């Protein structure tokens, strides 16, 4: 391991390295997987899927439960690993990565039996009654998972574990900024297999490290489904490559989440929520508060209270447990935030607090910021900022709030604050995959709740039962219980048409007409089929 001050991950041919974003310390150097190595990992996963998919579901669920227990046993070390790689404060690493991953594993372990349960398919037509129809749910096979850096355990874990619980094997390509978190999870999973007495040759959870080309090799490799979580621009490229080979994909992309504060909201709670929702993980959360709309009557009180709460935030190295907010992940991310704030300022927005980098504490820190007088034409209000910036705008009535929240190209999540009945009524009008009433972000931690977006925020779902259903494909098996009986609709057709019409009238007609039709359809039974 080499140490030194490097603010950006270095890419050197086939090798790349990770950096602690708070200190600039060089962490670990990795070999980027080549196309051949990605193909080899997919082949190992294919081989593993055969034995893993053939295990009784209760054995797979036992491995997931053991995995959850081991994550919780190692929670302190794992949280520190998350913080070292992506900078978030320890408490966030503990709750939003380690705990969310463990609770996902427990949910999937419980839910797998329901998702995989064979269903019955009824046969309504009287001519098809002598059949028994089954709807089976089969694993799709090998699932590729490509994940971002901002929740380096929770995001890959939620996808990989849902796929594993339903009998699939997984090849995970984590972000090049946080590969160690993925390797740690792979290690814990292998330990769980050992502790359940299951020999691991090879593991159904494979990890390949690398940058974009490794992800591209996975998309183009022999996988059966892909879950991609990342930016809209990469998501579009991935979707195009997947379309080329008709690979089914789930896309979990960016957001520009709105928070609506109605004038009957509790302002103390709503301002705390806005500050936490915008600043946690330094604003680098796909479902963070990126736009806050506050009803005019309470607008100035809201702004004043929020500014006071932002002033109290302690910014620094997330490994210090007293810190509220850590650094941004890279100088590139810091530049995006700076550019959006500077553009808004130049176009007339007012910066009440923050609005500048904190170079005195490190190269990737940005001051928590509150902005008013922004408008919908600014990038700050339309593009994902992914930084600790809270723009607050006023609105007059519920209709205007809904129109503002529904503006723009994203639809990941939103929140509405106010008395329950009114806020819920407004929430149901928002075009987003998840809308929380009087809470923010926490929907992601509800293991049973689906996560995913509308509009450019993506397609398909992760988390919850819907997330698991992405990894199974239906198979209809129909068993004819009269195997020696030739069907009424087979050849020859000559002389069949009139009694066939009568048969349909018998099946769908009413009263006396139905009785007459039954008699007229009788010749069908007496006919000899070829
Ligand atoms: P990104 O798009 O830069 O990278 C995501 C992953 O894609 C990385 O592993 C990267 O190596 C890989 N990749 C890059 N080029 C590729 C290619 N051509 N083919 C295949 N894979 C490729 O995103 P990021 O910066 O890591 O993450 C931040 C973004 O992710 C934000 O936009 C955020 O909103 C979004 N995000 C969305 C969700 C969600 O659930 N909707 C959750 C977290 C983050």
GROMACS .gro file of N, CA and C in nm, residues 125 127 487-508 517-525 527 529:
model
  105
  125UNK      N    1  -6.223  -2.118  -2.001
  125UNK     CA    2  -6.298  -2.178  -2.112
  125UNK      C    3  -6.331  -2.325  -2.080
  127UNK      N    4  -6.371  -2.574  -2.259
  127UNK     CA    5  -6.296  -2.672  -2.339
  127UNK      C    6  -6.155  -2.693  -2.285
  487UNK      N    7  -5.809  -3.263  -2.939
  487UNK     CA    8  -5.881  -3.138  -2.909
  487UNK      C    9  -5.986  -3.109  -3.015
  488UNK      N   10  -6.092  -3.042  -2.969
  488UNK     CA   11  -6.207  -3.014  -3.056
  488UNK      C   12  -6.170  -2.921  -3.172
  489UNK      N   13  -6.066  -2.844  -3.158
  489UNK     CA   14  -6.031  -2.741  -3.257
  489UNK      C   15  -5.920  -2.788  -3.351
  490UNK      N   16  -5.882  -2.915  -3.340
  490UNK     CA   17  -5.780  -2.967  -3.432
  490UNK      C   18  -5.844  -3.002  -3.566
  491UNK      N   19  -5.760  -3.051  -3.663
  491UNK     CA   20  -5.811  -3.088  -3.795
  491UNK      C   21  -5.897  -3.213  -3.785
  492UNK      N   22  -5.991  -3.231  -3.878
  492UNK     CA   23  -6.022  -3.144  -3.992
  492UNK      C   24  -6.121  -3.034  -3.953
  493UNK      N   25  -6.114  -2.922  -4.026
  493UNK     CA   26  -6.203  -2.809  -4.001
  493UNK      C   27  -6.341  -2.828  -4.066
  494UNK      N   28  -6.343  -2.913  -4.173
  494UNK     CA   29  -6.468  -2.927  -4.250
  494UNK      C   30  -6.582  -2.967  -4.157
  495UNK      N   31  -6.691  -2.891  -4.162
  495UNK     CA   32  -6.810  -2.922  -4.080
  495UNK      C   33  -6.798  -2.872  -3.936
  496UNK      N   34  -6.690  -2.807  -3.901
  496UNK     CA   35  -6.666  -2.764  -3.762
  496UNK      C   36  -6.723  -2.626  -3.730
  497UNK      N   37  -6.733  -2.541  -3.833
  497UNK     CA   38  -6.756  -2.398  -3.807
  497UNK      C   39  -6.886  -2.371  -3.731
  498UNK      N   40  -6.998  -2.431  -3.780
  498UNK     CA   41  -7.129  -2.403  -3.717
  498UNK      C   42  -7.132  -2.453  -3.572
  499UNK      N   43  -7.094  -2.581  -3.544
  499UNK     CA   44  -7.097  -2.623  -3.403
  499UNK      C   45  -6.997  -2.546  -3.317
  500UNK      N   46  -6.888  -2.496  -3.380
  500UNK     CA   47  -6.790  -2.419  -3.301
  500UNK      C   48  -6.850  -2.286  -3.256
  501UNK      N   49  -6.928  -2.223  -3.351
  501UNK     CA   50  -6.995  -2.097  -3.313
  501UNK      C   51  -7.094  -2.124  -3.200
  502UNK      N   52  -7.164  -2.238  -3.212
  502UNK     CA   53  -7.261  -2.273  -3.108
  502UNK      C   54  -7.190  -2.295  -2.974
  503UNK      N   55  -7.070  -2.354  -2.981
  503UNK     CA   56  -6.994  -2.379  -2.858
  503UNK      C   57  -6.959  -2.246  -2.788
  504UNK      N   58  -6.922  -2.147  -2.870
  504UNK     CA   59  -6.887  -2.015  -2.811
  504UNK      C   60  -7.010  -1.953  -2.747
  505UNK      N   61  -7.127  -1.969  -2.816
  505UNK     CA   62  -7.251  -1.913  -2.757
  505UNK      C   63  -7.285  -1.984  -2.627
  506UNK      N   64  -7.257  -2.114  -2.624
  506UNK     CA   65  -7.284  -2.188  -2.500
  506UNK      C   66  -7.192  -2.136  -2.388
  507UNK      N   67  -7.065  -2.112  -2.424
  507UNK     CA   68  -6.969  -2.069  -2.321
  507UNK      C   69  -6.999  -1.928  -2.271
  508UNK      N   70  -7.047  -1.841  -2.360
  508UNK     CA   71  -7.060  -1.700  -2.320
  508UNK      C   72  -7.203  -1.649  -2.323
  517UNK      N   73  -7.767  -2.351  -2.769
  517UNK     CA   74  -7.630  -2.352  -2.825
  517UNK      C   75  -7.557  -2.479  -2.782
  518UNK      N   76  -7.580  -2.522  -2.659
  518UNK     CA   77  -7.513  -2.643  -2.609
  518UNK      C   78  -7.552  -2.762  -2.695
  519UNK      N   79  -7.682  -2.770  -2.728
  519UNK     CA   80  -7.729  -2.882  -2.810
  519UNK      C   81  -7.667  -2.874  -2.950
  520UNK      N   82  -7.660  -2.749  -3.003
  520UNK     CA   83  -7.607  -2.733  -3.139
  520UNK      C   84  -7.457  -2.759  -3.146
  521UNK      N   85  -7.388  -2.753  -3.032
  521UNK     CA   86  -7.243  -2.775  -3.034
  521UNK      C   87  -7.207  -2.923  -3.017
  522UNK      N   88  -7.308  -3.007  -2.986
  522UNK     CA   89  -7.279  -3.147  -2.957
  522UNK      C   90  -7.204  -3.220  -3.070
  523UNK      N   91  -7.233  -3.189  -3.198
  523UNK     CA   92  -7.161  -3.259  -3.305
  523UNK      C   93  -7.009  -3.250  -3.291
  524UNK      N   94  -6.960  -3.146  -3.223
  524UNK     CA   95  -6.814  -3.132  -3.207
  524UNK      C   96  -6.757  -3.255  -3.137
  525UNK      N   97  -6.834  -3.307  -3.041
  525UNK     CA   98  -6.784  -3.419  -2.962
  525UNK      C   99  -6.775  -3.548  -3.043
  527UNK      N  100  -6.715  -3.586  -3.360
  527UNK     CA  101  -6.635  -3.584  -3.482
  527UNK      C  102  -6.502  -3.657  -3.461
  529UNK      N  103  -6.114  -3.682  -3.517
  529UNK     CA  104  -6.002  -3.589  -3.546
  529UNK      C  105  -5.887  -3.666  -3.612
   0.00000   0.00000   0.00000
